[in-house]
N, CA, C and O atoms as a DFTB+ gen file, in Angstrom:
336 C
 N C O
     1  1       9.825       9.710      11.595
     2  2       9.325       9.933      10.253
     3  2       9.336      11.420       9.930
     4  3       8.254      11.958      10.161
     5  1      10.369      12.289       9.414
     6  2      10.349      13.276       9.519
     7  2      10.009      13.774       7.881
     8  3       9.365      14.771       7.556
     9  1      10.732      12.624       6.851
    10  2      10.451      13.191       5.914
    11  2       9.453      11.990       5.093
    12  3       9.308      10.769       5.150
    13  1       8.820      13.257       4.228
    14  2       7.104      12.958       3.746
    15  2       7.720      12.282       2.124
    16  3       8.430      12.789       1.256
    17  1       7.038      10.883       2.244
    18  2       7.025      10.843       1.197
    19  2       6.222      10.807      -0.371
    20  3       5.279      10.057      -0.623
    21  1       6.727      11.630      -1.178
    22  2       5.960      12.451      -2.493
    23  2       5.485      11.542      -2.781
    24  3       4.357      11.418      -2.304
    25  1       5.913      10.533      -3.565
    26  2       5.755       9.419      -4.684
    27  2       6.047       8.241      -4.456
    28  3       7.101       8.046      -3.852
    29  1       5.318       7.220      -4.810
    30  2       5.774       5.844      -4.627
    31  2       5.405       4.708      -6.095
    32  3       4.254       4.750      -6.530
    33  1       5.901       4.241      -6.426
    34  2       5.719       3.547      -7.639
    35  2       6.011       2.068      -7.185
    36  3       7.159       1.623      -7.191
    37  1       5.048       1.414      -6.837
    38  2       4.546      -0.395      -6.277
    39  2       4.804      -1.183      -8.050
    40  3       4.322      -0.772      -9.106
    41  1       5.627      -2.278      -7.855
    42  2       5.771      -3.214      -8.566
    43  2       5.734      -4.740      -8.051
    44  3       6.162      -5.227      -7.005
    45  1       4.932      -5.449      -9.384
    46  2       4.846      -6.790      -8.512
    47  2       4.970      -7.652      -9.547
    48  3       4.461      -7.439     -10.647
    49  1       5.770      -8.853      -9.209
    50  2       5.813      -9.777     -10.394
    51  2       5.071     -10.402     -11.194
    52  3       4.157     -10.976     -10.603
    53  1       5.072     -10.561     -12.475
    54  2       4.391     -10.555     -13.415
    55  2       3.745     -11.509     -12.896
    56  3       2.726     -11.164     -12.298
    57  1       4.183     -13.524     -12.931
    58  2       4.324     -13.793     -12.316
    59  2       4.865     -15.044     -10.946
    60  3       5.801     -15.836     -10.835
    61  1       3.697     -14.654     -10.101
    62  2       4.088     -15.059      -8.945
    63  2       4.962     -16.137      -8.326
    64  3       5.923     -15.904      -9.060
    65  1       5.335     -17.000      -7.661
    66  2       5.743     -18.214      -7.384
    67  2       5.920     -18.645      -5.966
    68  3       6.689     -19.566      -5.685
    69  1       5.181     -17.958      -5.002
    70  2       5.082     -18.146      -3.707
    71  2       4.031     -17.740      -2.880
    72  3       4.191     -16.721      -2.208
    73  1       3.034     -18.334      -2.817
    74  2       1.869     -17.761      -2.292
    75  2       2.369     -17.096      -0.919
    76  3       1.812     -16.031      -0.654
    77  1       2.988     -17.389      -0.332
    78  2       3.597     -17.590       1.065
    79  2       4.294     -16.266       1.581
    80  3       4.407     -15.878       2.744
    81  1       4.738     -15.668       0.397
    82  2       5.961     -14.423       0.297
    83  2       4.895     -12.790       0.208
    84  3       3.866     -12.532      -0.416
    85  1       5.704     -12.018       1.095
    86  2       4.773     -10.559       1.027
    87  2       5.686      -9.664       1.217
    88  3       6.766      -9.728       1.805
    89  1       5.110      -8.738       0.615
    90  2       6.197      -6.911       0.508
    91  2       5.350      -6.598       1.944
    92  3       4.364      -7.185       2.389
    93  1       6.130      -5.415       2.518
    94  2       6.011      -4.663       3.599
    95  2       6.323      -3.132       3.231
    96  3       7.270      -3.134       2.444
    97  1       5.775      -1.490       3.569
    98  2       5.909      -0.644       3.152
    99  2       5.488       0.155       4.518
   100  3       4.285       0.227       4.768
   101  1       6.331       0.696       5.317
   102  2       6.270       1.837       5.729
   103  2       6.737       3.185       5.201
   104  3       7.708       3.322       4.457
   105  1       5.822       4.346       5.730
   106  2       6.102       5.438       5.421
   107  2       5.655       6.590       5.712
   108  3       4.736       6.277       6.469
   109  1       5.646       7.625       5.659
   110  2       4.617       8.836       5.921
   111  2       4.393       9.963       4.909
   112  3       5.238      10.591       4.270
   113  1       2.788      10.098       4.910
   114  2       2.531      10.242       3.437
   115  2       1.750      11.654       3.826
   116  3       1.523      12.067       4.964
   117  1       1.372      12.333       2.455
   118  2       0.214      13.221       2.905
   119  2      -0.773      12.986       1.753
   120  3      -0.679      11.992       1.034
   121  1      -1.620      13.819       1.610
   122  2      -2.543      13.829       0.687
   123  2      -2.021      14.442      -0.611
   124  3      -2.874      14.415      -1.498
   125  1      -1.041      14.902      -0.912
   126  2      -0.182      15.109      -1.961
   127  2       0.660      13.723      -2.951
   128  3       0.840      13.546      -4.156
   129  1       1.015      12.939      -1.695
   130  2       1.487      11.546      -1.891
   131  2       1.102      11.205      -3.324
   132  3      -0.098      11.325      -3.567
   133  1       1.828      10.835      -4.241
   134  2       1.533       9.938      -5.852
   135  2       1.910       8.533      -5.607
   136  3       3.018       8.024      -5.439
   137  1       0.745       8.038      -5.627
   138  2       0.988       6.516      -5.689
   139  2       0.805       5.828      -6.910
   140  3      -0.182       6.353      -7.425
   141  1       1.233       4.922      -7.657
   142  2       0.846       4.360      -8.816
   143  2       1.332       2.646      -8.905
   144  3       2.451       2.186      -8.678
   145  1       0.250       2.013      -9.257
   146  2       0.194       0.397      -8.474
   147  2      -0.163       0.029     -10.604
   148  3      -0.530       0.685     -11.578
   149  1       0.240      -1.343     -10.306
   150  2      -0.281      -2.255     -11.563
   151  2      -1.392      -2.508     -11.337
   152  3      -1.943      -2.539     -10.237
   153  1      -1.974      -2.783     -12.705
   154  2      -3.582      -3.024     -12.143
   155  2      -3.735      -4.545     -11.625
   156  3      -2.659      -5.142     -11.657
   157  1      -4.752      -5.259     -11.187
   158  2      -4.656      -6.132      -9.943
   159  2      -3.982      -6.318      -8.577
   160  3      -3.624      -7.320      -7.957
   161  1      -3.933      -4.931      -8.314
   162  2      -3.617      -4.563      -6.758
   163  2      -4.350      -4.005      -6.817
   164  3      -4.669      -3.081      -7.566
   165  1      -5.208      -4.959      -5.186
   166  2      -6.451      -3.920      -4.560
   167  2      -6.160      -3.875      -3.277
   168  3      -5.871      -4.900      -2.660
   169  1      -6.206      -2.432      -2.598
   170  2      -5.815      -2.242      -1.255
   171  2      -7.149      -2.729      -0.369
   172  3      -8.232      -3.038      -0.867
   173  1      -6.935      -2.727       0.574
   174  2      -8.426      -2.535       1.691
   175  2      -8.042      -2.009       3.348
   176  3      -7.169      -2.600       3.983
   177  1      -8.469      -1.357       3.677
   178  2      -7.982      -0.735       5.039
   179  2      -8.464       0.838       5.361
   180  3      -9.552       1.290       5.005
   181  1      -7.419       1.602       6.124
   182  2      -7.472       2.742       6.176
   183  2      -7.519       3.613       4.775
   184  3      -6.855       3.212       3.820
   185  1      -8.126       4.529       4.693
   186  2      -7.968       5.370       3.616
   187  2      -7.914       4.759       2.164
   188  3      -7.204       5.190       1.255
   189  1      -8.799       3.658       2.089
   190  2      -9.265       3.002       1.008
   191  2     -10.142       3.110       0.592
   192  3     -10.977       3.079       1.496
   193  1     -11.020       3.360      -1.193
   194  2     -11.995       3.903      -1.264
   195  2     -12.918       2.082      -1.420
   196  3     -12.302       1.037      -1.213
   197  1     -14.248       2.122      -1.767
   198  2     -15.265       1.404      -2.170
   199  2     -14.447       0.276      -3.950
   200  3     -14.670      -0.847      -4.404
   201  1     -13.684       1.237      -4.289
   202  2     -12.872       0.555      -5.492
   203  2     -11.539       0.268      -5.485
   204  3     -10.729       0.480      -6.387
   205  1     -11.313      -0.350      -4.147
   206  2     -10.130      -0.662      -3.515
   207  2      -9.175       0.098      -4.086
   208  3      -8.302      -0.485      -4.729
   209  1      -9.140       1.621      -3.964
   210  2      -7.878       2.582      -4.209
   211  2      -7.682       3.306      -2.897
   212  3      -8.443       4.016      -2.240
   213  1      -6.491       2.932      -2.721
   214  2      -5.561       3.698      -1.295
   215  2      -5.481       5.220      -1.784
   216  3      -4.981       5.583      -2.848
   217  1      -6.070       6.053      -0.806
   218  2      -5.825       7.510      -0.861
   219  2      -5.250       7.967       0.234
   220  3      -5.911       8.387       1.184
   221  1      -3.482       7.919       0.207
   222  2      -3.295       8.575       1.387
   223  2      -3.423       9.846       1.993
   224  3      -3.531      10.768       1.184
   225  1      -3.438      10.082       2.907
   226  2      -4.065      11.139       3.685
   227  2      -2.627      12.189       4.528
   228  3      -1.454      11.861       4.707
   229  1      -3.218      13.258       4.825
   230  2      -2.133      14.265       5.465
   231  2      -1.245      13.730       6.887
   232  3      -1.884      12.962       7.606
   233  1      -0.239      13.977       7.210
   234  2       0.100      13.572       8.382
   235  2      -0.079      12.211       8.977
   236  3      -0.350      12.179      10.178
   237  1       0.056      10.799       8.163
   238  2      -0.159       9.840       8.381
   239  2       0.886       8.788       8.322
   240  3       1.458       8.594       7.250
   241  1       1.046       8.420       8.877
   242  2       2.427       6.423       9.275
   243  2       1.384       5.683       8.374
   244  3       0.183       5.497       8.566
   245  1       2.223       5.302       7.296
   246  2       1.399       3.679       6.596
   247  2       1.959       3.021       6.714
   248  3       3.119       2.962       6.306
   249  1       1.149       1.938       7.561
   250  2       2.092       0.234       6.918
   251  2       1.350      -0.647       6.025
   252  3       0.163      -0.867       6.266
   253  1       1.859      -1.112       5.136
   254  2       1.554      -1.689       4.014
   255  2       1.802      -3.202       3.831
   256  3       2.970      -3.457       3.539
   257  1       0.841      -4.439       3.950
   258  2       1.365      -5.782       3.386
   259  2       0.690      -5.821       2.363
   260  3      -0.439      -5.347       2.242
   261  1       1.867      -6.884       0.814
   262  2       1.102      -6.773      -0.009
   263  2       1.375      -8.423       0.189
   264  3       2.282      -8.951       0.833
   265  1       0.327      -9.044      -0.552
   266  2       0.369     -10.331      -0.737
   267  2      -0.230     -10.754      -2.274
   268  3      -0.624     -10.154      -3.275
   269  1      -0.075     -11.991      -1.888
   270  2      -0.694     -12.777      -3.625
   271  2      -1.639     -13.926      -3.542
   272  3      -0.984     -14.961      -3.422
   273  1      -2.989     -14.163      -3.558
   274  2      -3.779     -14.826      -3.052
   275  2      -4.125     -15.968      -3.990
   276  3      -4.969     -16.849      -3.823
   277  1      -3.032     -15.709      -5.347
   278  2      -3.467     -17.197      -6.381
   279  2      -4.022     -16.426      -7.420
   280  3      -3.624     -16.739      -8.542
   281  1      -5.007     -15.306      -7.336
   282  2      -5.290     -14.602      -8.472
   283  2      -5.313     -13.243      -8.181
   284  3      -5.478     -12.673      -9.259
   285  1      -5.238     -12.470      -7.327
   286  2      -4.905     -10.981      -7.213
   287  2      -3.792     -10.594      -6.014
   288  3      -3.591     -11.258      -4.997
   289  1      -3.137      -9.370      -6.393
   290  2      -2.179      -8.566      -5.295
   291  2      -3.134      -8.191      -4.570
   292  3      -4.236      -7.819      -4.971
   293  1      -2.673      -8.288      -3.185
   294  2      -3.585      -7.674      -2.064
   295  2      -3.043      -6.929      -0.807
   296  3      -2.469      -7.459       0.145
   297  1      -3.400      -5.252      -1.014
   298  2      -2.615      -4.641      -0.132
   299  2      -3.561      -3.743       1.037
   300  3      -4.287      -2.752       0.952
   301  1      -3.015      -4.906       2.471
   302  2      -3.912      -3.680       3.065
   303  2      -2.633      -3.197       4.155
   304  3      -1.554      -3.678       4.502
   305  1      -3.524      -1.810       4.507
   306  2      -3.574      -0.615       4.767
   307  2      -3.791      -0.380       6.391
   308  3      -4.797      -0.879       6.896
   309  1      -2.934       0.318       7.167
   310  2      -3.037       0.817       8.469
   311  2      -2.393       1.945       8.540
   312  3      -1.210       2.226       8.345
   313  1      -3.438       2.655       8.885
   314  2      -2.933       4.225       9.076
   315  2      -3.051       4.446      10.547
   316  3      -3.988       4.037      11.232
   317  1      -1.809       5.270      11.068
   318  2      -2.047       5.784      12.353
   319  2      -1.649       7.054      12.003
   320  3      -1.262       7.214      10.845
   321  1      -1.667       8.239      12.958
   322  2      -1.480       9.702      12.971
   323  2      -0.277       9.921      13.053
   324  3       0.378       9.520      14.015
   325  1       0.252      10.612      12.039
   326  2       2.060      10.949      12.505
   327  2       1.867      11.324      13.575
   328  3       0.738      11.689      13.901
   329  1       3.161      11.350      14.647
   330  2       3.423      12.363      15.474
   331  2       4.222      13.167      15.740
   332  3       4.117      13.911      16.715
   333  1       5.513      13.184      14.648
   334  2       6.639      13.957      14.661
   335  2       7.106      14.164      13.477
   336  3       8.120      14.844      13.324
């Protein structure tokens, strides 16, 4: 993971038709990172606040599942420490 990525712009179908089906997102982010999600995506995990907003953090590997639970996107969050 050498290079950091700035910006990310998450899209999800209007909608759905597979409860069953999920996005996956690795990457390495810093606290600079621009993320911008539709509204009804709520993260939960690492570096998630109390109002399910992902704040990524400096020097960090994210992996990301998003899913669809019937009435909201749901993306959680695992952060480990870059190391290279």
């Amino acid at each position: 993971y050498s290079n950091v990525l700035t910006s990310l712009t998450i899209t999800v179908p209007t909608t759905p038709i597979n409860l069953d089906q999920s996005i996956r997102l690795i990457f390495k982010a810093t606290s600079a990172t621009t993320i911008t999600v539709p509204s009804g995506l709520y993260f939960r995990g690492d570096d998630c606040n109390d109002s399910y907003v992902f704040i990524p953090q400096d020097n960090k590997v994210y992996d990301i599942i998003i899913t669809y639970d019937g009435f909201n996107y749901n993306g959680i969050v695992v952060g480990t420490p870059a190391t290279r």
